[in-house]
CSV table of C-alpha atoms in Angstrom, one decimal:
chain,number,residue,atom,x,y,z
A,29,MET,CA,29.9,82.8,59.8
A,30,SER,CA,31.4,80.2,58.5
A,31,LEU,CA,30.9,76.6,58.4
A,32,ILE,CA,34.5,76.2,61.0
A,33,GLU,CA,33.4,79.0,63.3
A,34,ILE,CA,30.0,77.7,63.6
A,35,PHE,CA,31.6,74.0,64.5
A,36,THR,CA,34.2,75.1,66.4
A,37,ASP,CA,31.5,77.7,68.8
A,38,HIS,CA,29.6,74.9,69.0
A,39,ILE,CA,32.7,72.7,70.4
A,40,LEU,CA,34.4,75.0,72.0
A,41,ASN,CA,30.7,75.7,73.9
A,42,ARG,CA,30.0,72.3,74.9
A,43,LYS,CA,26.7,73.0,72.1
A,44,SER,CA,24.6,70.0,70.9
A,45,LEU,CA,26.4,68.5,67.9
A,46,LYS,CA,22.6,67.7,67.0
A,47,ASP,CA,21.5,71.3,66.7
A,48,TYR,CA,25.2,71.4,64.5
A,49,VAL,CA,23.5,68.8,61.9
A,50,GLN,CA,20.6,71.0,61.9
A,51,ILE,CA,22.1,74.5,61.6
A,52,ARG,CA,24.8,73.3,58.4
A,53,LYS,CA,21.8,71.8,56.3
A,54,GLY,CA,21.2,75.4,55.3
A,55,LEU,CA,25.0,76.5,54.5
A,56,ASN,CA,26.0,75.4,51.3
A,57,GLU,CA,29.8,74.2,52.9
A,58,ARG,CA,31.1,70.9,53.1
A,59,GLY,CA,32.1,69.1,56.7
A,60,GLU,CA,34.4,67.3,57.8
A,61,PHE,CA,32.1,64.7,59.1
A,62,ASN,CA,28.8,63.4,58.1
A,63,ASP,CA,25.8,63.2,60.5
A,64,SER,CA,26.1,60.5,61.7
A,65,GLU,CA,29.2,60.5,62.9
A,66,LEU,CA,28.7,64.2,64.3
A,67,ILE,CA,25.4,62.6,65.9
A,68,GLN,CA,27.5,59.6,67.9
A,69,ALA,CA,29.8,62.1,68.6
A,70,GLU,CA,27.3,63.7,70.4
A,71,GLU,CA,25.9,60.3,72.5
A,72,ASN,CA,29.7,59.7,73.1
A,73,LEU,CA,30.0,63.8,74.9
A,74,GLN,CA,26.8,62.7,76.3
A,75,ARG,CA,27.6,59.2,77.9
A,76,LEU,CA,31.4,60.4,78.5
A,77,LYS,CA,29.6,63.1,80.5
A,78,ARG,CA,26.8,60.7,82.4
A,79,ASN,CA,29.6,58.4,83.2
A,80,ASP,CA,33.0,59.9,83.8
A,81,PRO,CA,32.6,63.5,84.2
A,82,ILE,CA,36.3,64.3,85.6
A,83,ILE,CA,37.3,62.9,82.0
A,84,TYR,CA,34.6,64.7,80.2
A,85,LYS,CA,36.4,68.0,81.7
A,86,LYS,CA,39.5,66.7,81.2
A,87,MET,CA,39.3,66.7,77.3
A,88,TYR,CA,37.3,69.9,77.2
A,89,ASP,CA,40.1,71.7,79.4
A,90,LEU,CA,42.6,69.6,77.5
A,91,LEU,CA,41.1,70.9,73.9
A,92,ALA,CA,41.2,75.4,76.1
A,93,GLU,CA,45.2,74.7,76.4
A,94,ILE,CA,45.6,72.9,72.9
A,95,PHE,CA,44.2,76.6,71.9
A,96,THR,CA,46.3,78.6,74.5
A,97,CYS,CA,49.4,77.3,72.6
A,98,ASP,CA,48.2,77.9,69.1
A,99,ARG,CA,50.3,76.1,66.7
A,100,GLY,CA,49.3,77.6,63.9
A,101,HIS,CA,46.1,75.1,63.2
A,102,LYS,CA,43.2,76.3,64.7
A,103,VAL,CA,41.4,74.8,62.3
A,104,GLU,CA,42.0,71.1,62.9
A,105,TYR,CA,41.8,71.7,66.6
A,106,PRO,CA,37.7,71.1,67.0
A,107,ILE,CA,38.1,68.5,64.4
A,108,ASN,CA,40.7,66.2,65.7
A,109,PHE,CA,38.8,66.7,69.5
A,110,ILE,CA,36.1,64.9,67.9
A,111,ARG,CA,38.0,62.8,66.0
A,112,GLU,CA,39.2,61.6,69.5
A,113,VAL,CA,35.7,62.0,71.3
A,114,LEU,CA,34.4,59.4,67.9
A,115,ARG,CA,37.2,56.6,69.1
A,116,MET,CA,35.8,56.2,72.8
A,117,TYR,CA,33.5,53.1,73.3
A,118,GLU,CA,34.9,51.6,70.6
A,119,PRO,CA,36.3,48.3,72.1
A,120,HIS,CA,39.4,48.3,73.9
A,121,THR,CA,39.4,52.1,73.5
A,122,PRO,CA,38.2,53.8,77.5
A,123,PRO,CA,37.7,57.5,77.6
A,124,GLN,CA,40.5,57.4,79.9
A,125,LYS,CA,43.2,55.8,77.1
A,126,VAL,CA,41.6,58.4,74.9
A,127,TYR,CA,42.3,61.3,76.9
A,128,GLU,CA,46.0,60.0,77.4
A,129,GLU,CA,46.8,59.5,73.5
A,130,TYR,CA,45.0,63.0,73.1
A,131,LYS,CA,46.9,64.5,75.9
A,132,ARG,CA,49.9,63.8,73.4
A,133,VAL,CA,49.5,66.8,71.0
A,134,LEU,CA,50.3,69.2,73.5
A,135,GLU,CA,54.4,67.1,72.9
A,136,HIS,CA,53.9,67.6,69.2
A,137,HIS,CA,55.6,70.5,67.8
A,138,PHE,CA,54.4,71.4,64.0
A,139,CYS,CA,57.3,72.5,61.9
A,140,ASP,CA,54.4,74.6,59.3
A,141,ALA,CA,53.6,76.8,62.0
């Protein structure tokens, strides 16, 4: 399995990104995020799951819908998901706002797909 396949599996199946950090240390591939970003993303996801389970579920439902629509950029879907998760809990960026902005990806039509 390639690094992106392992990463995608961890995202889609809601596996711990802290575990992913340990797994990728044994691989000779570079990822999109550094260890601290992935750990922060995992902490944000756990905080979201605890404090706002509805948005947590909506984020994953939206990711599943994005994969179902498949506009030819499957490698980018889990990466973009984590980028959005990393924005959560920044000042003036509550989870609901991140979700609403992330939802707009469904309206985007790729011209190279």
